[in-house]
Amino acid sequence: MMVAKLGAKPVPVQIPWGSADTFEGVIDLLEGKAYDFREETLGAEFEVTEIPADHRALYDSYREKLIEVVSETDDDLMHKYLEGHVPSGPS
């Protein structure tokens, strides 16, 4: 609906790590880190960790889409993106 009514190009900045009974936290596409929610505190406490290996391909896919959409907002960024200069990620 946002795309149709507003002409927006929404992209996630976080993706879930698991779902329903296997939900463990979120993976931040901007920071390149995973946030492991503590089950016993219902997410009130969390640990910042590396992205799990079994979620790395999903992270890479969503991050590439994020970079692509952001690059479309600025001619200089788009030019760099088309030349293959992709941000290396968070430091």
PDB file of C-alpha atoms in Angstrom:
ATOM      1  CA  MET A   1       0.000   0.000   0.000  1.00  0.00           C
ATOM      2  CA  MET A   2       2.895   2.401   0.754  1.00  0.00           C
ATOM      3  CA  VAL A   3       4.306   1.847  -2.707  1.00  0.00           C
ATOM      4  CA  ALA A   4       0.980   2.380  -4.460  1.00  0.00           C
ATOM      5  CA  LYS A   5      -0.255   5.380  -2.453  1.00  0.00           C
ATOM      6  CA  LEU A   6       3.001   7.159  -1.634  1.00  0.00           C
ATOM      7  CA  GLY A   7       5.346   5.989  -4.341  1.00  0.00           C
ATOM      8  CA  ALA A   8       7.712   4.955  -1.541  1.00  0.00           C
ATOM      9  CA  LYS A   9      10.326   2.220  -1.742  1.00  0.00           C
ATOM     10  CA  PRO A  10      10.317   0.737   1.742  1.00  0.00           C
ATOM     11  CA  VAL A  11      13.160  -1.566   2.706  1.00  0.00           C
ATOM     12  CA  PRO A  12      13.754  -3.262   6.033  1.00  0.00           C
ATOM     13  CA  VAL A  13      16.647  -2.181   8.217  1.00  0.00           C
ATOM     14  CA  GLN A  14      16.283  -5.273  10.415  1.00  0.00           C
ATOM     15  CA  ILE A  15      15.232  -8.822   9.643  1.00  0.00           C
ATOM     16  CA  PRO A  16      13.958 -11.417  12.111  1.00  0.00           C
ATOM     17  CA  TRP A  17      16.253 -14.115  13.409  1.00  0.00           C
ATOM     18  CA  GLY A  18      13.908 -17.075  13.542  1.00  0.00           C
ATOM     19  CA  SER A  19      10.123 -17.001  13.786  1.00  0.00           C
ATOM     20  CA  ALA A  20       7.389 -17.917  16.231  1.00  0.00           C
ATOM     21  CA  ASP A  21       8.761 -20.600  18.577  1.00  0.00           C
ATOM     22  CA  THR A  22      12.275 -20.308  17.115  1.00  0.00           C
ATOM     23  CA  PHE A  23      12.480 -16.494  17.270  1.00  0.00           C
ATOM     24  CA  GLU A  24      15.818 -15.486  18.789  1.00  0.00           C
ATOM     25  CA  GLY A  25      16.146 -11.790  17.909  1.00  0.00           C
ATOM     26  CA  VAL A  26      16.843  -9.539  14.942  1.00  0.00           C
ATOM     27  CA  ILE A  27      19.647  -8.995  12.464  1.00  0.00           C
ATOM     28  CA  ASP A  28      20.461  -5.337  11.875  1.00  0.00           C
ATOM     29  CA  LEU A  29      21.235  -4.599   8.217  1.00  0.00           C
ATOM     30  CA  LEU A  30      22.839  -1.241   9.016  1.00  0.00           C
ATOM     31  CA  GLU A  31      25.138  -2.401  11.808  1.00  0.00           C
ATOM     32  CA  GLY A  32      25.840  -5.882  10.460  1.00  0.00           C
ATOM     33  CA  LYS A  33      25.178  -7.417  13.876  1.00  0.00           C
ATOM     34  CA  ALA A  34      22.654  -9.792  15.403  1.00  0.00           C
ATOM     35  CA  TYR A  35      20.677  -8.910  18.505  1.00  0.00           C
ATOM     36  CA  ASP A  36      20.078 -12.079  20.507  1.00  0.00           C
ATOM     37  CA  PHE A  37      17.055 -11.493  22.733  1.00  0.00           C
ATOM     38  CA  ARG A  38      17.151 -13.171  26.109  1.00  0.00           C
ATOM     39  CA  GLU A  39      14.194 -15.540  26.277  1.00  0.00           C
ATOM     40  CA  GLU A  40      13.860 -15.214  30.026  1.00  0.00           C
ATOM     41  CA  THR A  41      13.472 -11.403  29.817  1.00  0.00           C
ATOM     42  CA  LEU A  42      11.201 -11.413  26.734  1.00  0.00           C
ATOM     43  CA  GLY A  43      13.661  -9.255  24.833  1.00  0.00           C
ATOM     44  CA  ALA A  44      14.141  -6.640  27.557  1.00  0.00           C
ATOM     45  CA  GLU A  45      17.786  -7.740  27.614  1.00  0.00           C
ATOM     46  CA  PHE A  46      19.800  -8.729  24.594  1.00  0.00           C
ATOM     47  CA  GLU A  47      23.309  -9.588  23.510  1.00  0.00           C
ATOM     48  CA  VAL A  48      24.943  -8.121  20.402  1.00  0.00           C
ATOM     49  CA  THR A  49      26.597 -10.926  18.435  1.00  0.00           C
ATOM     50  CA  GLU A  50      27.911 -11.753  14.998  1.00  0.00           C
ATOM     51  CA  ILE A  51      25.389 -12.782  12.368  1.00  0.00           C
ATOM     52  CA  PRO A  52      24.868 -16.552  12.576  1.00  0.00           C
ATOM     53  CA  ALA A  53      26.414 -18.425   9.640  1.00  0.00           C
ATOM     54  CA  ASP A  54      23.074 -19.949   8.667  1.00  0.00           C
ATOM     55  CA  HIS A  55      21.592 -16.432   8.274  1.00  0.00           C
ATOM     56  CA  ARG A  56      24.543 -14.830   6.469  1.00  0.00           C
ATOM     57  CA  ALA A  57      23.169 -15.385   2.943  1.00  0.00           C
ATOM     58  CA  LEU A  58      19.828 -13.864   3.961  1.00  0.00           C
ATOM     59  CA  TYR A  59      21.633 -10.876   5.495  1.00  0.00           C
ATOM     60  CA  ASP A  60      23.728 -10.408   2.345  1.00  0.00           C
ATOM     61  CA  SER A  61      20.624 -10.512   0.143  1.00  0.00           C
ATOM     62  CA  TYR A  62      18.672  -7.954   2.201  1.00  0.00           C
ATOM     63  CA  ARG A  63      21.712  -5.691   2.639  1.00  0.00           C
ATOM     64  CA  GLU A  64      22.323  -5.648  -1.125  1.00  0.00           C
ATOM     65  CA  LYS A  65      18.695  -4.595  -1.695  1.00  0.00           C
ATOM     66  CA  LEU A  66      19.037  -1.886   0.970  1.00  0.00           C
ATOM     67  CA  ILE A  67      22.197  -0.501  -0.662  1.00  0.00           C
ATOM     68  CA  GLU A  68      20.544  -0.595  -4.084  1.00  0.00           C
ATOM     69  CA  VAL A  69      17.470   1.342  -2.932  1.00  0.00           C
ATOM     70  CA  VAL A  70      19.519   3.909  -0.997  1.00  0.00           C
ATOM     71  CA  SER A  71      21.808   4.388  -4.009  1.00  0.00           C
ATOM     72  CA  GLU A  72      18.774   5.317  -6.095  1.00  0.00           C
ATOM     73  CA  THR A  73      18.231   8.408  -3.930  1.00  0.00           C
ATOM     74  CA  ASP A  74      21.415  10.195  -5.010  1.00  0.00           C
ATOM     75  CA  ASP A  75      23.091  10.484  -8.416  1.00  0.00           C
ATOM     76  CA  ASP A  76      26.629  10.291  -6.990  1.00  0.00           C
ATOM     77  CA  LEU A  77      25.771   7.218  -4.938  1.00  0.00           C
ATOM     78  CA  MET A  78      24.104   5.585  -7.935  1.00  0.00           C
ATOM     79  CA  HIS A  79      27.128   6.280 -10.117  1.00  0.00           C
ATOM     80  CA  LYS A  80      29.457   4.719  -7.529  1.00  0.00           C
ATOM     81  CA  TYR A  81      27.111   1.754  -7.079  1.00  0.00           C
ATOM     82  CA  LEU A  82      26.952   1.118 -10.832  1.00  0.00           C
ATOM     83  CA  GLU A  83      30.752   1.250 -10.969  1.00  0.00           C
ATOM     84  CA  GLY A  84      30.875  -1.483  -8.350  1.00  0.00           C
ATOM     85  CA  HIS A  85      31.795   0.686  -5.362  1.00  0.00           C
ATOM     86  CA  VAL A  86      29.610  -0.754  -2.646  1.00  0.00           C
ATOM     87  CA  PRO A  87      29.900   0.394   0.973  1.00  0.00           C
ATOM     88  CA  SER A  88      31.964  -2.097   2.915  1.00  0.00           C
ATOM     89  CA  GLY A  89      29.539  -2.130   5.817  1.00  0.00           C
ATOM     90  CA  PRO A  90      29.769  -0.983   9.397  1.00  0.00           C
ATOM     91  CA  SER A  91      33.146  -0.695  10.978  1.00  0.00           C
TER      92      SER A  91
END
